[in-house]
Structure formats: structure tokens, C-alpha cells
PDB file of C-alpha atoms and ligand atoms in Angstrom:
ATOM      1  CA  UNK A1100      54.382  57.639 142.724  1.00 98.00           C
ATOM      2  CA  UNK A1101      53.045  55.873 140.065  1.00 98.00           C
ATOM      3  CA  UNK A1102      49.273  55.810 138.407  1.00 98.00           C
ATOM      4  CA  UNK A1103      48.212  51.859 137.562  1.00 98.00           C
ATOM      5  CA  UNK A1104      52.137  51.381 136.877  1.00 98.00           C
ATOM      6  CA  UNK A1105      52.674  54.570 135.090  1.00 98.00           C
ATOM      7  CA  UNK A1106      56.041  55.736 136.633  1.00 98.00           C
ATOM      8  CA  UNK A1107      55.242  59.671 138.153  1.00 98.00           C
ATOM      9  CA  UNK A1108      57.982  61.655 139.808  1.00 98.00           C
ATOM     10  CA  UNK A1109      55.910  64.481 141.198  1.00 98.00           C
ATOM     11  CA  UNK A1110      58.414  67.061 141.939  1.00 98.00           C
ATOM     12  CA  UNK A1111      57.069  70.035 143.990  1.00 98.00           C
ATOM     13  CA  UNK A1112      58.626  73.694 143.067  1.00 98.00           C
ATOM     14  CA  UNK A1113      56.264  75.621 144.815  1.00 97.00           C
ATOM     15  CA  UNK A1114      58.801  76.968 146.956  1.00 96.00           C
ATOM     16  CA  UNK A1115      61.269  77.601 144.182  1.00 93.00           C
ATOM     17  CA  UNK A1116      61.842  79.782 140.950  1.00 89.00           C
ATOM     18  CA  UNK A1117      63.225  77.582 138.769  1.00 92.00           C
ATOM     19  CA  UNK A1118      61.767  74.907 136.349  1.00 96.00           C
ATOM     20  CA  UNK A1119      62.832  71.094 136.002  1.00 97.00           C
ATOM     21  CA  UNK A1120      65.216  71.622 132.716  1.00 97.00           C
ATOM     22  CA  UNK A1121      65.026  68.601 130.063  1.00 97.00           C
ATOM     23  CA  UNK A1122      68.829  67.752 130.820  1.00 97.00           C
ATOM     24  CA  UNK A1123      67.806  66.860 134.463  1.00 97.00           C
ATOM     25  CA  UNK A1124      64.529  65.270 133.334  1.00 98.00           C
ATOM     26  CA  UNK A1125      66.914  63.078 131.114  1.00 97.00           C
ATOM     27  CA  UNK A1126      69.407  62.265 133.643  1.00 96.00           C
ATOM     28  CA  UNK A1127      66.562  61.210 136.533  1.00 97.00           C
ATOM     29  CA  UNK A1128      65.281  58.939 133.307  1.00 97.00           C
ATOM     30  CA  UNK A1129      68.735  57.362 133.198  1.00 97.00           C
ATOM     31  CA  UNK A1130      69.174  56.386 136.404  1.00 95.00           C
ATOM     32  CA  UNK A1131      67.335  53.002 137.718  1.00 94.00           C
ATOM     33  CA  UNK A1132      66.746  54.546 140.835  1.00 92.00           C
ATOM     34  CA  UNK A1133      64.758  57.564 139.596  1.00 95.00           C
ATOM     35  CA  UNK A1134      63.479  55.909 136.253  1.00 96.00           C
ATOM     36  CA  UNK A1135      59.790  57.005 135.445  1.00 98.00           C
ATOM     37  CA  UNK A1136      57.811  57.864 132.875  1.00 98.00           C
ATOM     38  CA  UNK A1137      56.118  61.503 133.241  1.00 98.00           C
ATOM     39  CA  UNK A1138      57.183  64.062 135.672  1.00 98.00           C
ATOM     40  CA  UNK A1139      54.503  66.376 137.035  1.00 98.00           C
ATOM     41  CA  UNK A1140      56.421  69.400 138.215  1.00 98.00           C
ATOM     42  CA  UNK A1141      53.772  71.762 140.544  1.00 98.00           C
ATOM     43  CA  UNK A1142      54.199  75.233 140.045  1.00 98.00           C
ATOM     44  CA  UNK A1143      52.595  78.129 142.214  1.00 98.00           C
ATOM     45  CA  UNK A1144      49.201  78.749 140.257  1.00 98.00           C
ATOM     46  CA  UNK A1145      49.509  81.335 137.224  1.00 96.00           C
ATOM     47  CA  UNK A1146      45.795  82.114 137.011  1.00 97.00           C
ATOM     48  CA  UNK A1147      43.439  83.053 140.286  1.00 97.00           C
ATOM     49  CA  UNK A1148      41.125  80.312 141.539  1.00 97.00           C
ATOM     50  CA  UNK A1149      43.291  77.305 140.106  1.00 98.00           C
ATOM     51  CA  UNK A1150      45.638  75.658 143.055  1.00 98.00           C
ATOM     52  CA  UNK A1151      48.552  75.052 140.958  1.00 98.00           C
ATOM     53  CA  UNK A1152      50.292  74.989 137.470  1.00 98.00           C
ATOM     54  CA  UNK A1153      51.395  71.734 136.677  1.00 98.00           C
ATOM     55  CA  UNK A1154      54.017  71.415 133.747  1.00 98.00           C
ATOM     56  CA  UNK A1155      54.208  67.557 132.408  1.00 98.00           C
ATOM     57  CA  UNK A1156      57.344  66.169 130.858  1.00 98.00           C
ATOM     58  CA  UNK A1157      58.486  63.278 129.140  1.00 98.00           C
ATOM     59  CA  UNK A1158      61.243  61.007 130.272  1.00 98.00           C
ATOM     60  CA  UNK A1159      63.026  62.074 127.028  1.00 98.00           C
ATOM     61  CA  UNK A1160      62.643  66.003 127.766  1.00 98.00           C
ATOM     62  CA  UNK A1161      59.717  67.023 125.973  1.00 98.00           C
ATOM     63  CA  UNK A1162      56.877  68.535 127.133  1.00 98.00           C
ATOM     64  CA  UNK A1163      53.459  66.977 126.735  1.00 98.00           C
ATOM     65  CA  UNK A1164      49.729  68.498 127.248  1.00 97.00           C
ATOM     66  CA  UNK A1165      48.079  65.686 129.543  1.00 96.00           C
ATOM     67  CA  UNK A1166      48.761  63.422 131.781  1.00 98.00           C
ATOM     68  CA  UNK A1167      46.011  61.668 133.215  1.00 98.00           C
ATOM     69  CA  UNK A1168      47.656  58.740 135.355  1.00 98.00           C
ATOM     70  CA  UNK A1169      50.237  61.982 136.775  1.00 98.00           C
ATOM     71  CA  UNK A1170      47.400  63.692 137.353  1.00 98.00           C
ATOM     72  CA  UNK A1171      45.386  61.301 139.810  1.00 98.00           C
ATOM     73  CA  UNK A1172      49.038  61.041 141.278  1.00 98.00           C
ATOM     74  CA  UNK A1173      49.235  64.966 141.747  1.00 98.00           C
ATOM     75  CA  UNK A1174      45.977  65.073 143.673  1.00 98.00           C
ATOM     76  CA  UNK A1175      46.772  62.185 146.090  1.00 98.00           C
ATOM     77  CA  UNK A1176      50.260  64.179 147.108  1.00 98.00           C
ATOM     78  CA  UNK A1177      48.002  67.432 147.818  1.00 98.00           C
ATOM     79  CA  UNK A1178      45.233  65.768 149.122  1.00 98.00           C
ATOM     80  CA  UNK A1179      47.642  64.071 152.307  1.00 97.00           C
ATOM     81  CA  UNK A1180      49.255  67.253 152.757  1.00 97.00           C
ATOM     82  CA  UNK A1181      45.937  69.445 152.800  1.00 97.00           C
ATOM     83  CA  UNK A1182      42.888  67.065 153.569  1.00 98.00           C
ATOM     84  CA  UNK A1183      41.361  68.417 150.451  1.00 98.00           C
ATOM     85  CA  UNK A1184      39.682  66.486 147.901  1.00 98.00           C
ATOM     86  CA  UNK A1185      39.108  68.804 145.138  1.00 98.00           C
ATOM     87  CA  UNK A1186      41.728  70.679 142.922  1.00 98.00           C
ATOM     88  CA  UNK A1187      41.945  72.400 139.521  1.00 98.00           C
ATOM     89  CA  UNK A1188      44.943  73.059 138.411  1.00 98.00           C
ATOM     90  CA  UNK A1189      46.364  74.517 134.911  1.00 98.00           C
ATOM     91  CA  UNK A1190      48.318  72.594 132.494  1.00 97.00           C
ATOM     92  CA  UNK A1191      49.395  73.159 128.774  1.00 95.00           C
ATOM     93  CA  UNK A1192      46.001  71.634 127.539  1.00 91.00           C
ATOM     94  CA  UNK A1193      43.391  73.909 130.257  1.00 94.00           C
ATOM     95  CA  UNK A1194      42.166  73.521 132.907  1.00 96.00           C
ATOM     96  CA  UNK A1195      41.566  70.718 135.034  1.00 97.00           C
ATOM     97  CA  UNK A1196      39.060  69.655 137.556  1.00 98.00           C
ATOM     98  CA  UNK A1197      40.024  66.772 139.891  1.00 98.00           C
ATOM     99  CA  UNK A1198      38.437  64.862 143.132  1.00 98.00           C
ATOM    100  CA  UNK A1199      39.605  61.946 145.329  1.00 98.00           C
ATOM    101  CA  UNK A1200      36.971  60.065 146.561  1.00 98.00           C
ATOM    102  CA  UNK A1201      36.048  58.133 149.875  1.00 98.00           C
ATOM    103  CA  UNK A1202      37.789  55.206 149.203  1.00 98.00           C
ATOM    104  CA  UNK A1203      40.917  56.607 147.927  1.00 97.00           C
ATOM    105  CA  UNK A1204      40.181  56.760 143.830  1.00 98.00           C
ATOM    106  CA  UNK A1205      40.541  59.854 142.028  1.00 98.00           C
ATOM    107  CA  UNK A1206      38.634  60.966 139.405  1.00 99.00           C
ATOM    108  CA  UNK A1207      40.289  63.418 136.847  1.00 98.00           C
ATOM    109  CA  UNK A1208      37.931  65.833 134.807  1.00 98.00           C
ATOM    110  CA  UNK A1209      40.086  65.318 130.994  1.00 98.00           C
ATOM    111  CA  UNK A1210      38.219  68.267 129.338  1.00 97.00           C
ATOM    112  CA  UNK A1211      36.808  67.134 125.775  1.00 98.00           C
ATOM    113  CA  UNK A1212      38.236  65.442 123.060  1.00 98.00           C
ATOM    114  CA  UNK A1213      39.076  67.395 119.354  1.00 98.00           C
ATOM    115  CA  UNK A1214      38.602  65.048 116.413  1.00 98.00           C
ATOM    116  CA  UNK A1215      39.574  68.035 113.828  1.00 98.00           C
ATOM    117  CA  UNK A1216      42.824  66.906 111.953  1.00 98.00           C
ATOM    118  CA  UNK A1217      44.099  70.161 112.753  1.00 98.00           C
ATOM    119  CA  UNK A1218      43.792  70.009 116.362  1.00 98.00           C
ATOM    120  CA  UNK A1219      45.184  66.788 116.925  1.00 98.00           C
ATOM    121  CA  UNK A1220      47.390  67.654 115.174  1.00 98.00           C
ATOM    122  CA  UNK A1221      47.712  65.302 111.279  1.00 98.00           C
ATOM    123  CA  UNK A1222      50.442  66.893 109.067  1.00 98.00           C
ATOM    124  CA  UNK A1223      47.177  66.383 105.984  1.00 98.00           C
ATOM    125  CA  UNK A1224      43.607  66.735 105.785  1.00 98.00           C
ATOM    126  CA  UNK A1225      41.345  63.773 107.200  1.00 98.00           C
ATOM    127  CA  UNK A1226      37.540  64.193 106.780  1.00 97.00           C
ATOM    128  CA  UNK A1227      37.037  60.843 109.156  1.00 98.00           C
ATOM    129  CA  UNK A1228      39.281  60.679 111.602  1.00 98.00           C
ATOM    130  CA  UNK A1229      37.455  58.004 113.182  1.00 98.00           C
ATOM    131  CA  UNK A1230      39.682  55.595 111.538  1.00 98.00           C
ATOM    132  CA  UNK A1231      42.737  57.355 108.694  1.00 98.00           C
ATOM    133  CA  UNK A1232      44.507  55.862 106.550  1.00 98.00           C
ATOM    134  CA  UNK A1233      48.061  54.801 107.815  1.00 98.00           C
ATOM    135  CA  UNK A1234      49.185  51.169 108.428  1.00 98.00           C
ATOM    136  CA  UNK A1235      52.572  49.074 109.325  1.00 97.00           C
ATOM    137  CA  UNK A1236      53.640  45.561 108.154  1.00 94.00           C
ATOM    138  CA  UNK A1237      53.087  44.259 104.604  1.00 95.00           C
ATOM    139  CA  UNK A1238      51.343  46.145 102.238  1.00 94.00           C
ATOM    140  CA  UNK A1239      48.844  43.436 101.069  1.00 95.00           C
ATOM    141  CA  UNK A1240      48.469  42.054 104.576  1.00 96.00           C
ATOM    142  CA  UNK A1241      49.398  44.990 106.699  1.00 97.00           C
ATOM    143  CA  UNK A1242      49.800  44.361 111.266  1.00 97.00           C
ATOM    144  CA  UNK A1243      47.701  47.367 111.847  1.00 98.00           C
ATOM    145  CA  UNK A1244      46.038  49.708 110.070  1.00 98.00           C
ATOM    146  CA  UNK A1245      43.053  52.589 110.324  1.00 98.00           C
ATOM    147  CA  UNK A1246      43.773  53.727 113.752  1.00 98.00           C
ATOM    148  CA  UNK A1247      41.010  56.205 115.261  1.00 98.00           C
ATOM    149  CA  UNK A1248      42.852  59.340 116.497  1.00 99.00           C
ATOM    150  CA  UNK A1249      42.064  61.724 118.401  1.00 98.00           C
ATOM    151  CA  UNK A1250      43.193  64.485 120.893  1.00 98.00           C
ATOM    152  CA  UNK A1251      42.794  64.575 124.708  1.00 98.00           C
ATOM    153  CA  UNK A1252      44.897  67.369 125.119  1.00 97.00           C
ATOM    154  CA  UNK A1253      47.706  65.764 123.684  1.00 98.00           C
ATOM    155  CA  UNK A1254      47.753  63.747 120.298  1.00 98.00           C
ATOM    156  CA  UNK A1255      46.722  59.478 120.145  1.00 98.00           C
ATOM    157  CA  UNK A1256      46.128  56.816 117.449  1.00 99.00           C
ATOM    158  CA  UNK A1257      44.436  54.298 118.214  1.00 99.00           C
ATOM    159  CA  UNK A1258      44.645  50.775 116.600  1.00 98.00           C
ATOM    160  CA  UNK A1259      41.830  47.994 116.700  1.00 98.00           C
ATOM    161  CA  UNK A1260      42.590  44.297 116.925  1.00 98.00           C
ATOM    162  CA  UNK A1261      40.710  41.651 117.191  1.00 98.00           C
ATOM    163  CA  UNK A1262      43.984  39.194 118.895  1.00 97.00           C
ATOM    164  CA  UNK A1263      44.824  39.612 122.183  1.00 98.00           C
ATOM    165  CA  UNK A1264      46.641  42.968 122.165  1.00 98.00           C
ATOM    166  CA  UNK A1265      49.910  40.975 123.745  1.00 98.00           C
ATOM    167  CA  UNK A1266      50.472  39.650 120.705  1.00 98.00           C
ATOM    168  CA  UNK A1267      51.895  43.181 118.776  1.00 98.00           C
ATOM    169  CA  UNK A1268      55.681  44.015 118.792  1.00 97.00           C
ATOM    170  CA  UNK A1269      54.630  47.118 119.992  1.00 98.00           C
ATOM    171  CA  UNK A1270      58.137  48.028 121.495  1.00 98.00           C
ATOM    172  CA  UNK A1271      59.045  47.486 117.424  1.00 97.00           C
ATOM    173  CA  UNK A1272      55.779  49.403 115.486  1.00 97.00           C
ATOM    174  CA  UNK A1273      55.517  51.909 118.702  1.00 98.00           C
ATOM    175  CA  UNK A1274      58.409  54.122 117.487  1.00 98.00           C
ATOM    176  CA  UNK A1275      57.846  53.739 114.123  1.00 98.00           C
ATOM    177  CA  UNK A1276      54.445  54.997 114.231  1.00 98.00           C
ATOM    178  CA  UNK A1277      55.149  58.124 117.216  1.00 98.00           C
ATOM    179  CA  UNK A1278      57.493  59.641 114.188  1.00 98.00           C
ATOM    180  CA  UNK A1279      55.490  58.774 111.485  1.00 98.00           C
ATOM    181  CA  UNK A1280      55.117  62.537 109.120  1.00 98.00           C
ATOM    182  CA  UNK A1281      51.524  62.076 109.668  1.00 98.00           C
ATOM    183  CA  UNK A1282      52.061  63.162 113.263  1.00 98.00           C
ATOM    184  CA  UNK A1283      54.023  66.428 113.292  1.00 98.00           C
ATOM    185  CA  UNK A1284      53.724  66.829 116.826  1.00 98.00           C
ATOM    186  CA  UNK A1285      54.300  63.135 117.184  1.00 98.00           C
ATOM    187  CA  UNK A1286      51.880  60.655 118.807  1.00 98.00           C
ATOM    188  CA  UNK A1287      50.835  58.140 121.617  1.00 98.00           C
ATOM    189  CA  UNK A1288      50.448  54.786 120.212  1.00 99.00           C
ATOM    190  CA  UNK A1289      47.960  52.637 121.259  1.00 98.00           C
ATOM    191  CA  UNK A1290      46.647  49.024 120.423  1.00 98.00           C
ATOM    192  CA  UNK A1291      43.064  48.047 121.671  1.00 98.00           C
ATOM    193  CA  UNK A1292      41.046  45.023 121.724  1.00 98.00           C
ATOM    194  CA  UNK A1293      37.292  45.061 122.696  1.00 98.00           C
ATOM    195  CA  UNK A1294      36.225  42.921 124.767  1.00 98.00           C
ATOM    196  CA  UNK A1295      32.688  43.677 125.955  1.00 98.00           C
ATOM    197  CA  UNK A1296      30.021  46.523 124.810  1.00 98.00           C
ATOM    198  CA  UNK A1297      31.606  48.171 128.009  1.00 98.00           C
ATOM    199  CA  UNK A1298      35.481  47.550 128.090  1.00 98.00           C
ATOM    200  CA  UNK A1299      38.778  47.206 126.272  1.00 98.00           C
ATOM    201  CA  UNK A1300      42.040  45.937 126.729  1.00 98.00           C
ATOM    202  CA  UNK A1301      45.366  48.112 125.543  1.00 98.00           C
ATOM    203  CA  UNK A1302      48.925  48.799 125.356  1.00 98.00           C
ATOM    204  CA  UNK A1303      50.729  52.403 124.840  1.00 98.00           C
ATOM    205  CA  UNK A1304      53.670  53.068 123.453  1.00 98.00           C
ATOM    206  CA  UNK A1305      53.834  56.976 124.743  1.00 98.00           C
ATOM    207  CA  UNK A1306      54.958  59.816 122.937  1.00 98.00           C
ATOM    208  CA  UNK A1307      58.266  60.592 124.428  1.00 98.00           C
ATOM    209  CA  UNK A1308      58.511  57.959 126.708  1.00 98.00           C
ATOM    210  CA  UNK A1309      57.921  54.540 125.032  1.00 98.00           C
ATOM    211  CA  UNK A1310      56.292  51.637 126.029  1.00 98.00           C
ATOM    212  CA  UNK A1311      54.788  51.977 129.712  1.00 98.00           C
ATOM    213  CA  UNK A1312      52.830  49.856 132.065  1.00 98.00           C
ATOM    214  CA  UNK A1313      49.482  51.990 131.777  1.00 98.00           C
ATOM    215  CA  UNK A1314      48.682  55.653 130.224  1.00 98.00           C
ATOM    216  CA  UNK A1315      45.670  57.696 131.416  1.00 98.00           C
ATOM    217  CA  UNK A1316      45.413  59.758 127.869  1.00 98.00           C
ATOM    218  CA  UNK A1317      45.357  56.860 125.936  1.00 98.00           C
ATOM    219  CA  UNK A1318      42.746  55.445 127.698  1.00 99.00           C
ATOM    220  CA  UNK A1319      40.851  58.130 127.594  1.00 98.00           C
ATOM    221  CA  UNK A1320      41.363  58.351 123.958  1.00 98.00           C
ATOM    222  CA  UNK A1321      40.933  54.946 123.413  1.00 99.00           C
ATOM    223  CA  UNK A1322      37.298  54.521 125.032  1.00 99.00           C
ATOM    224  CA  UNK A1323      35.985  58.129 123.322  1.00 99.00           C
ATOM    225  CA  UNK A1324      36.973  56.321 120.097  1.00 98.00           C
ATOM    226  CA  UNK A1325      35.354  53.117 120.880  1.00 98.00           C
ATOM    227  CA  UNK A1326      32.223  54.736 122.032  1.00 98.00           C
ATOM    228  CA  UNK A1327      32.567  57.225 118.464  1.00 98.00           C
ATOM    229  CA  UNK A1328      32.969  54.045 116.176  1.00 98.00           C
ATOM    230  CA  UNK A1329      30.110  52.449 118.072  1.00 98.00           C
ATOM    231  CA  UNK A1330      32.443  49.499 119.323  1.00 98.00           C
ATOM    232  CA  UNK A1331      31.354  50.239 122.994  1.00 98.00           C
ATOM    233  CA  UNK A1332      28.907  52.930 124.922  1.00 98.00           C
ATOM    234  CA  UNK A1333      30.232  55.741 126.784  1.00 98.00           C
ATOM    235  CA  UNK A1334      31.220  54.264 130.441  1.00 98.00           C
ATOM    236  CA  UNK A1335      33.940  51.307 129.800  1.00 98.00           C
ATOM    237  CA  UNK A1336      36.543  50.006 131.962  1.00 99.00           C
ATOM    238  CA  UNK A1337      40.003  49.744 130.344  1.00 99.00           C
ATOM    239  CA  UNK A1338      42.431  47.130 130.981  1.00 98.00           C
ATOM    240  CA  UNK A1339      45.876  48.025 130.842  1.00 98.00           C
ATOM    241  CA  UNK A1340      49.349  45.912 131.796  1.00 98.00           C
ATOM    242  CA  UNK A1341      49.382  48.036 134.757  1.00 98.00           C
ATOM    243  CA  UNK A1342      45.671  47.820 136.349  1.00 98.00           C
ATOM    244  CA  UNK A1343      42.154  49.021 135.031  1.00 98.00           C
ATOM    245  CA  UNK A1344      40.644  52.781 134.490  1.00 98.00           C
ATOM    246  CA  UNK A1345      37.455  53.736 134.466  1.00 98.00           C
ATOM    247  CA  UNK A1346      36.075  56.302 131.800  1.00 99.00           C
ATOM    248  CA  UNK A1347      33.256  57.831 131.301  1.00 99.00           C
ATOM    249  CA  UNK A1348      32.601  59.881 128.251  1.00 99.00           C
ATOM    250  CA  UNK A1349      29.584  62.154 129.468  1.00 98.00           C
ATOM    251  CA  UNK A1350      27.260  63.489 127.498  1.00 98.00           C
ATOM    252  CA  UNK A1351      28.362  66.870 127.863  1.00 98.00           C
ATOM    253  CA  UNK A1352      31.202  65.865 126.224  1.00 98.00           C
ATOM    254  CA  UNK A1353      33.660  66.131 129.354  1.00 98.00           C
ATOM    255  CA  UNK A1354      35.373  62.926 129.767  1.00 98.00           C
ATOM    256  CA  UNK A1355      36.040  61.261 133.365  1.00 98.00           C
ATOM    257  CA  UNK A1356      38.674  58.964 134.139  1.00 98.00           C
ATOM    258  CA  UNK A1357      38.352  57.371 137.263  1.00 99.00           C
ATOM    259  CA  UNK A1358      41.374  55.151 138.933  1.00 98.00           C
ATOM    260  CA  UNK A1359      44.436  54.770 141.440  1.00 98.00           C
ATOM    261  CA  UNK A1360      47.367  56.754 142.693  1.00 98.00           C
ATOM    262  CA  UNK A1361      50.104  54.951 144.919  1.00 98.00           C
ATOM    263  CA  UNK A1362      52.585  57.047 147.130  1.00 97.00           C
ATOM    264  CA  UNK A1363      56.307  54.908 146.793  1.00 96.00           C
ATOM    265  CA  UNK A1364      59.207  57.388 147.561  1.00 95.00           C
ATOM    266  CA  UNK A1365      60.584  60.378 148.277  1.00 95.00           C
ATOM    267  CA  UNK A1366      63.357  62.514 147.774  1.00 95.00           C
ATOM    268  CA  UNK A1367      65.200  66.172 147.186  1.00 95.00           C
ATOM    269  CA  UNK A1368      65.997  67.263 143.207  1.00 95.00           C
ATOM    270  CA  UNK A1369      68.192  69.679 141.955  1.00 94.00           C
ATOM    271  CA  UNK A1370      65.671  70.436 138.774  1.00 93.00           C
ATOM    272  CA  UNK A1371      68.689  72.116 136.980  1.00 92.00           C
ATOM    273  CA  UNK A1372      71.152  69.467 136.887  1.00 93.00           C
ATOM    274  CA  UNK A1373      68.801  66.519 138.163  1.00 93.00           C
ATOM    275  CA  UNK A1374      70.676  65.803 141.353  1.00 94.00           C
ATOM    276  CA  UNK A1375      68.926  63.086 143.521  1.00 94.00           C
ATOM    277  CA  UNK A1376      69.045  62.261 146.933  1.00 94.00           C
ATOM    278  CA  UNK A1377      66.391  59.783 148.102  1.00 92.00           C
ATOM    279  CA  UNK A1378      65.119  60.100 151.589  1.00 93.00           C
ATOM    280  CA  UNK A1379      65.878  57.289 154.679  1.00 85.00           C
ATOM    281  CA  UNK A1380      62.506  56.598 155.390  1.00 68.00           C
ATOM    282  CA  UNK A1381      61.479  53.542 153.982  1.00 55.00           C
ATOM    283  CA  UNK A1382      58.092  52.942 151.552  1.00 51.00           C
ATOM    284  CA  UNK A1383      54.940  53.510 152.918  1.00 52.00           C
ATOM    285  CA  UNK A1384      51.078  53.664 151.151  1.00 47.00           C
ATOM    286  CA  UNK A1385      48.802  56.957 151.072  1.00 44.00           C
ATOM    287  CA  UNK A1386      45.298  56.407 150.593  1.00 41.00           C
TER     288      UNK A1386
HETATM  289  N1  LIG B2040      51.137  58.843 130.850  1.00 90.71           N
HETATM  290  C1  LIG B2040      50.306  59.898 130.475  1.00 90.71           C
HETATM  291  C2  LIG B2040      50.547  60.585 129.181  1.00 90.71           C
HETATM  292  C3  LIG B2040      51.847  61.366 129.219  1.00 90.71           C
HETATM  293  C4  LIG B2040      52.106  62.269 128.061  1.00 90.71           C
HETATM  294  C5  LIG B2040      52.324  61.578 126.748  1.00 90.71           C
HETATM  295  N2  LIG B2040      53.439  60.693 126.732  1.00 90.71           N
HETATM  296  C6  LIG B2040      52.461  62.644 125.670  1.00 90.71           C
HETATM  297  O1  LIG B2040      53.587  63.050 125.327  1.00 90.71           O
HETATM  298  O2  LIG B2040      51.422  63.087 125.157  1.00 90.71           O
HETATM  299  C7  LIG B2040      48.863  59.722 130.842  1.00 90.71           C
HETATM  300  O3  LIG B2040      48.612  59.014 131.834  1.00 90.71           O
HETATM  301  O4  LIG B2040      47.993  60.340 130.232  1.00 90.71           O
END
């Protein structure tokens, strides 16, 4: 599936005992034919009144938090199978509460953002963290610099810009600043330009899975920390390469993220060894 362009291999283990191992998550990554960006593995439910666990990795193995765009892409593969719109399912980060709506959008409850350096986490105390020391390029004249960061669950920095945010060698600065020793968990890198009192335009380089065509998170992240810096208010649309989200950061606290999910292929896994066999039938649109 994919979320505005965000590559999503949902892979349902319901049925089975075992977990998708970081070998076979690695292997699926290497082939063109399975390529993605997250995987959103559902798991039979660990806690009572939750419909499913739902472990999140990386193409490059790791485990992360949240995963809004995999998320939205979770609930559109239960909802055509059930005919239910609501869900809540358990990740590493909490809870959380989803809905698809009448016309076929999904709107993903995020939980609340920590701004606490030790909850994102930074590897050093930051008072502010609406915008922290750290920059790339030059010294005197450096590319970025002061990123807001923040948590959603799982750790961003966010960079203002006044240029059009095309302009960045992200693919170069991304990895740079995911390692940097300021993020010891590492860190989704993001670049945003305002463009109205009420939306923003951004690329991600993801944690653990590098440059990608949208990333639900980051938006997230990136439109609390607008709204926190007083760049925007609290409902903006964000434009991404891969479509546009919308997010709402209510006021109690919860933050919304409102957008697509589209259905592309199936197929069976081995999630020990990452074994693939894509079914016959040809593409076909849910929702
Ligand atoms: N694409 C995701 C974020 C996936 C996890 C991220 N790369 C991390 O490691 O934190 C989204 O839509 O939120």
C-alpha cells in the first residue's frame, strides 16, 4: 500500500507466531519488487479492547515508534475486510485511535507531542527545544540551522527555510544529520517552508529509511512546531512530494492527521527469511 507515496508493506501475522525478523525486512527492502519504506506487521492484540498490535519497522531493520502514513494504510486493509471504521491498536509509542471516513480518508489519532530533551530523546540538555543549536554547511554561513524538534512518538528535527524546500541536498545533509551525537536514538529529518498562516511545504529524510516521498510523523511534527514557534495556527495542510496531510493540533493536545491510504498489491511472506511471492491478480483501488 502506500500512504501519499510513503511505501507500506502491511504484512498480516495474525494467524501466525512468528515476527517479521530485520534480515527479511532487509531483503524485501532490496528487492525492486517489494521495495518500501515502513512495514506495519499486525499482530493479534496484546492488551483487551485494542484490535491489534502493530510493530513498525524500517526498511533498514530497525524498529521505529510511529508511523502515521502506515497507519492510515493499516486501517484501510481492516476496514475492507471488516466494514469497520474505527480501530485502536497498540504500537511501541501507545495507543492509537483511528477512523476512516465517508469518503475514504482516514484520520489517525497521533497521541501528543513531548518537547522534553529527554523524551525526544537529545544526547544534552536543551531548555528551548523549539529551535537547538545544531547546523550543517559553513560555519559563518551555515545551509540549515536551529531545527525545532520534537517527539511524536518517535524522534524529528525540524529545519525552517525560507527557499523552496527543493532546493536542499537533502539526500546529502539527511544522513548526516539522522547520526548526528545529538540524536542518540537517531532522528527524522525534515526541511519546511511556510507558506501560509495555515500550511507548509516539506521533505523527510526518515530515520532508518532515507529520503521518502511523504512521512506522516514528520508532518505531524512539523505543523506542532510551526504552530509552537507561532509560524502557523493549529490546523495546517502539509505539502509533501507525495500528496498533502491534514493536521490538526487540538487543543487538548492530541494531534490529528487526516489523509489517504491506497491498496496496490498483494502477496505471501516468509517473515523469517523474507520470501516473496506476489499474487496473479492484477492492481486494483480500495476506498
Ligand atoms: N513514514 C512514517 C515514519 C516511519 C518511522 C520513522 N522512519 C522512524 O524511524 O521514526 C510516518 O508516516 O510517520
Amino acid at each position: 500500500m502506500n500512504g501519499c507515496g510513503n511505501e507500506i508493506l502491511v504484512v498480516d501475522l495474525r494467524a501466525a507466531t512468528g515476527r517479521v525478523r530485520p534480515e527479511a525486512a532487509r531483503a524485501l527492502a532490496a528487492r525492486t519488487e517489494t521495495r518500501f519504506d515502513q512495514i506495519m506487521a499486525i499482530h493479534r492484540p496484546a492488551t483487551p479492547g485494542t484490535d491489534a498490535y502493530v510493530r513498525i519497522l524500517n526498511c533498514d531493520g530497525s524498529e521505529a515508534e510511529a508511523c502515521g502514513n502506515g497507519t492510515r494504510c493499516v486501517v484501510q486493509a481492516l476496514s475492507a475486510e471488516t466494514g469497520r471504521s474505527r480501530f485502536t491498536f497498540e504500537t511501541r509509542a501507545g495507543l492509537i485511535l483511528a477512523e476512516e471516513h465517508a469518503d475514504g480518508t482516514i484520520s489517525v489519532d497521533m497521541g501528543t507531542p513531548r518537547f522534553g530533551w529527554q523524551d525526544i530523546p537529545l544526547a544534552e540538555e536543551f531548555r528551548d527545544t523549539r529551535a537547538i543549536e545544531l547546523q550543517i554547511g559553513p560555519i559563518d554561513a551555515p545551509v540549515l540551522h536551529s531545527p525545532s524538534v520534537m517527539s511524536m512518538g518517535n524522534p524529528h528535527a525540524v529545519f525552517w527555510v525560507k527557499e523552496d524546500v527543493d532546493g536542499f541536498a537533502l539526500d546529502r545533509f539527511g544522513p548526516i544529520l539522522e547520526n548526528h551525537p545529538i540524536f542518540p536514538e537517531r532522528a527524522n529529518i525534515s526541511i519546511a517552508r511556510v507558506t501560509s498562516p495555515s500550511s507548509l511545504t516539506m521533505r523527510t529524510w526518515e530515520r532508518g529509511a532515507g529520503l521518502t516521498r511523504a512521512c506522516g510523523s514528520a508532518a505531524c511534527a512539523a505543523a506542532v512546531s510551526a504552530a509552537r514557534t507561532r509560524r502557523t495556527g493549529r490546523a495546517v495542510a502539509v505539502t509533501q512530494p507525495g500528496g498533502t496531510l491534514s493536521i490538526l493540533w487540538r487543543d487538548d493536545d492530541h494531534v490529528i492527521m487526516t489523509g489517504p491510504a491506497e491498496w496496490e498489491w498483494s502477496g505471501r511472506l516468509d517473515p523469517e527469511t523474507g520470501d516473496f511471492q506476489r499474487d496473479a491478480a492484477e492492481e486494483r483501488e480500495i476506498g
